[in-house]
Coordinates of C-alpha atoms in Angstrom, one line a residue:
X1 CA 51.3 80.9 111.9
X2 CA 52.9 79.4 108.6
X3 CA 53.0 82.5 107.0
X4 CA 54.8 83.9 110.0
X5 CA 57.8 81.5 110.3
X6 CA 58.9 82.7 107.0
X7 CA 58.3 86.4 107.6
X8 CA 60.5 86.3 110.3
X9 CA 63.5 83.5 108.7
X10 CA 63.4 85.8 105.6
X11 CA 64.0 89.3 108.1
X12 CA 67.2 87.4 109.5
X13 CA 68.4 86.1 106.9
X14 CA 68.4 90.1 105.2
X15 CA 69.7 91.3 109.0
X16 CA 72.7 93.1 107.7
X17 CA 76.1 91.2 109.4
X18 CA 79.1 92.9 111.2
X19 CA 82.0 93.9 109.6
X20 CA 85.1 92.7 111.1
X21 CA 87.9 94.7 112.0
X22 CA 91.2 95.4 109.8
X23 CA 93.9 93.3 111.1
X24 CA 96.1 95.0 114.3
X25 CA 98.8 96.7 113.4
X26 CA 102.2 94.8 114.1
X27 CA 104.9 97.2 115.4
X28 CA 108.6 96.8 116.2
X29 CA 109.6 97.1 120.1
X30 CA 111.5 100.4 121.1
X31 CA 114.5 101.2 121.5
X32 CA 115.8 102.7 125.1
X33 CA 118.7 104.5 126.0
X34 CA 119.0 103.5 129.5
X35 CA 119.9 100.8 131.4
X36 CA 117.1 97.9 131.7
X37 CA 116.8 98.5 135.3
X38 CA 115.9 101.9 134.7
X39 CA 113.6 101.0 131.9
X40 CA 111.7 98.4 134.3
X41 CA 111.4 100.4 137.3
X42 CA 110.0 103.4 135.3
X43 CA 107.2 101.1 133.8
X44 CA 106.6 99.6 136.7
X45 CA 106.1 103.1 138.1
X46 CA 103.9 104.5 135.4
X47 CA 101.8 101.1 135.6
X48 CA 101.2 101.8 139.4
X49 CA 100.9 105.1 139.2
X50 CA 98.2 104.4 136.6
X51 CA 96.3 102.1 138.6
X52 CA 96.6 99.6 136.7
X53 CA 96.3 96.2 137.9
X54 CA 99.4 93.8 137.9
X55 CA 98.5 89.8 137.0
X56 CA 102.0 89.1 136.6
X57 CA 105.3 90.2 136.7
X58 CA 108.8 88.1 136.5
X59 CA 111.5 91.1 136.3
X60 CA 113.9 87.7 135.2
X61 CA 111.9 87.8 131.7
X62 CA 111.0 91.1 131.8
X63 CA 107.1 90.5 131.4
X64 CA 104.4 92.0 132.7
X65 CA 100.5 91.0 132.4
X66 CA 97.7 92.9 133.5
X67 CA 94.3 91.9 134.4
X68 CA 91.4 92.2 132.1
X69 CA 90.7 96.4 132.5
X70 CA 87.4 97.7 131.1
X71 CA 87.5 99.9 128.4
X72 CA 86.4 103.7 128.6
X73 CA 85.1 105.6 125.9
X74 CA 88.3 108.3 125.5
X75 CA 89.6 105.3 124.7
X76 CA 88.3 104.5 121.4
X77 CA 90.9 105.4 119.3
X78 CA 93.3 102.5 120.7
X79 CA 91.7 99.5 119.3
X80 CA 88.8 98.5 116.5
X81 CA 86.1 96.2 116.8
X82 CA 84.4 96.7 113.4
X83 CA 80.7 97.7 113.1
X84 CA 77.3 96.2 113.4
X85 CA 75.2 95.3 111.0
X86 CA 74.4 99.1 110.8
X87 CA 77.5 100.9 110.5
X88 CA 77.9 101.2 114.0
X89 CA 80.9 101.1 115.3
X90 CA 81.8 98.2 118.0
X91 CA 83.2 99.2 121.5
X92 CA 85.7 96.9 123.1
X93 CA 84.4 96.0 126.8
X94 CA 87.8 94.8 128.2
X95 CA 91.7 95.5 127.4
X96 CA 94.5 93.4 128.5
X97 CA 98.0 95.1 128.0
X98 CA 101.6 93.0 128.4
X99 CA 104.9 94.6 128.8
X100 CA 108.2 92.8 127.7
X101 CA 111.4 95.4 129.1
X102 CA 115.0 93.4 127.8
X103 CA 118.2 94.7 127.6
X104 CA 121.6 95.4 129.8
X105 CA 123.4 97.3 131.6
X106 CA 123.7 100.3 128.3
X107 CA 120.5 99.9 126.5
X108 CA 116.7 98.4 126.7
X109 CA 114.1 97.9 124.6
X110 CA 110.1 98.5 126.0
X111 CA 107.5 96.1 123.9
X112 CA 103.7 96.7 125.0
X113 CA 101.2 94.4 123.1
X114 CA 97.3 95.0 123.7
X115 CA 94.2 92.8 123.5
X116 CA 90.8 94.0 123.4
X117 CA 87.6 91.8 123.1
X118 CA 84.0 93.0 123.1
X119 CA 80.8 90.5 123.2
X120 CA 78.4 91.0 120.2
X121 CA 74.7 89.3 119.7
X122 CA 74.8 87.6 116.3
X123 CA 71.8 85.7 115.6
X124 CA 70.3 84.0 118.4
X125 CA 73.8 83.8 120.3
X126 CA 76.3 86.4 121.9
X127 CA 79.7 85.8 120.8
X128 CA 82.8 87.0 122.4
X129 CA 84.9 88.9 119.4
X130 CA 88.4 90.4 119.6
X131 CA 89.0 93.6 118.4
X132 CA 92.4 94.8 116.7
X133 CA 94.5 97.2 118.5
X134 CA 95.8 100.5 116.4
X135 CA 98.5 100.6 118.2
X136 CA 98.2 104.1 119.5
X137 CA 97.8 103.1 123.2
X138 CA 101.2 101.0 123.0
X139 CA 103.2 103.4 120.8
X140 CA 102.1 106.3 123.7
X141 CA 102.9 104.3 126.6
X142 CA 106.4 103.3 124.9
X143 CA 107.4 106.8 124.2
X144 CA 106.5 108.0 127.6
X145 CA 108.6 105.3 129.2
X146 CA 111.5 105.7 127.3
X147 CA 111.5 109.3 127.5
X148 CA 111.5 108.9 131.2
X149 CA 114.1 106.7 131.4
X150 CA 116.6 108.4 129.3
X151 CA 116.4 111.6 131.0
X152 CA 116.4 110.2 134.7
X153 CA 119.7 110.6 136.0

């Protein structure tokens, strides 16, 4: 049994450790030719339409929270949650989006920022980890709006 305890303190302690992900990717808001109200109604539209569940929305601030959504695997390429002690890559198991729509009565601007977490075992414990977004699910979602908006009429 001595010789045991050891064995197995020596295995973990040579258990390869996760990598962590590369920080998110900070991008600027974008820019909308359209009235706010436009702006707002079509990404209130495309969130609906999307099914994506609302936690909170003030149209006075222009914010928008949605509930924790879990995460599909076509949906890899939007965030990274670095790789396990073997290489292998780490799958976020929830995403939670907000959506910040300012502007007036000419012009808008459509921010989307996205959270994505995962829960990894390391050691003896499981650990909740957050994951860094690429941005590719935001800059999409962003382009779509704003293309909407500026050629509704």
């Amino acid at each position: 049994m001595r010789v045991l305890v050891p064995a197995v303190l020596l295995a973990l302690a040579c258990t390869p450790t996760r990598t962590p992900p590369p920080p998110s990717v900070v991008r600027p808001a974008t820019h909308v030719d359209a009235p706010v109200d436009r702006t707002w109604n079509i990404t209130v539209q495309r969130m609906a339409t999307a099914g994506v569940t609302i936690k909170t929305i003030e149209r006075a601030s222009g914010v928008i929270a949605t509930e924790d959504m879990s995460m599909q695997p076509q949906q890899l390429f939007f965030f990274d949650c670095g790789t396990d002690g073997r290489g292998k890559r780490i799958e976020a198991q929830l995403g939670r989006f907000n959506v910040y729509v300012t502007g007036d009565s000419t012009a808008s601007t459509i921010k989307v920022t996205a959270s994505y977490r995962t829960a990894v075992v390391e050691g003896h414990a499981l650990r909740t980890i957050q994951c860094a977004t690429t941005g590719r699910f935001e800059s999409a979602f962003e382009a779509q709006v704003k293309v909407a908006a500026e050629h509704a009429h």
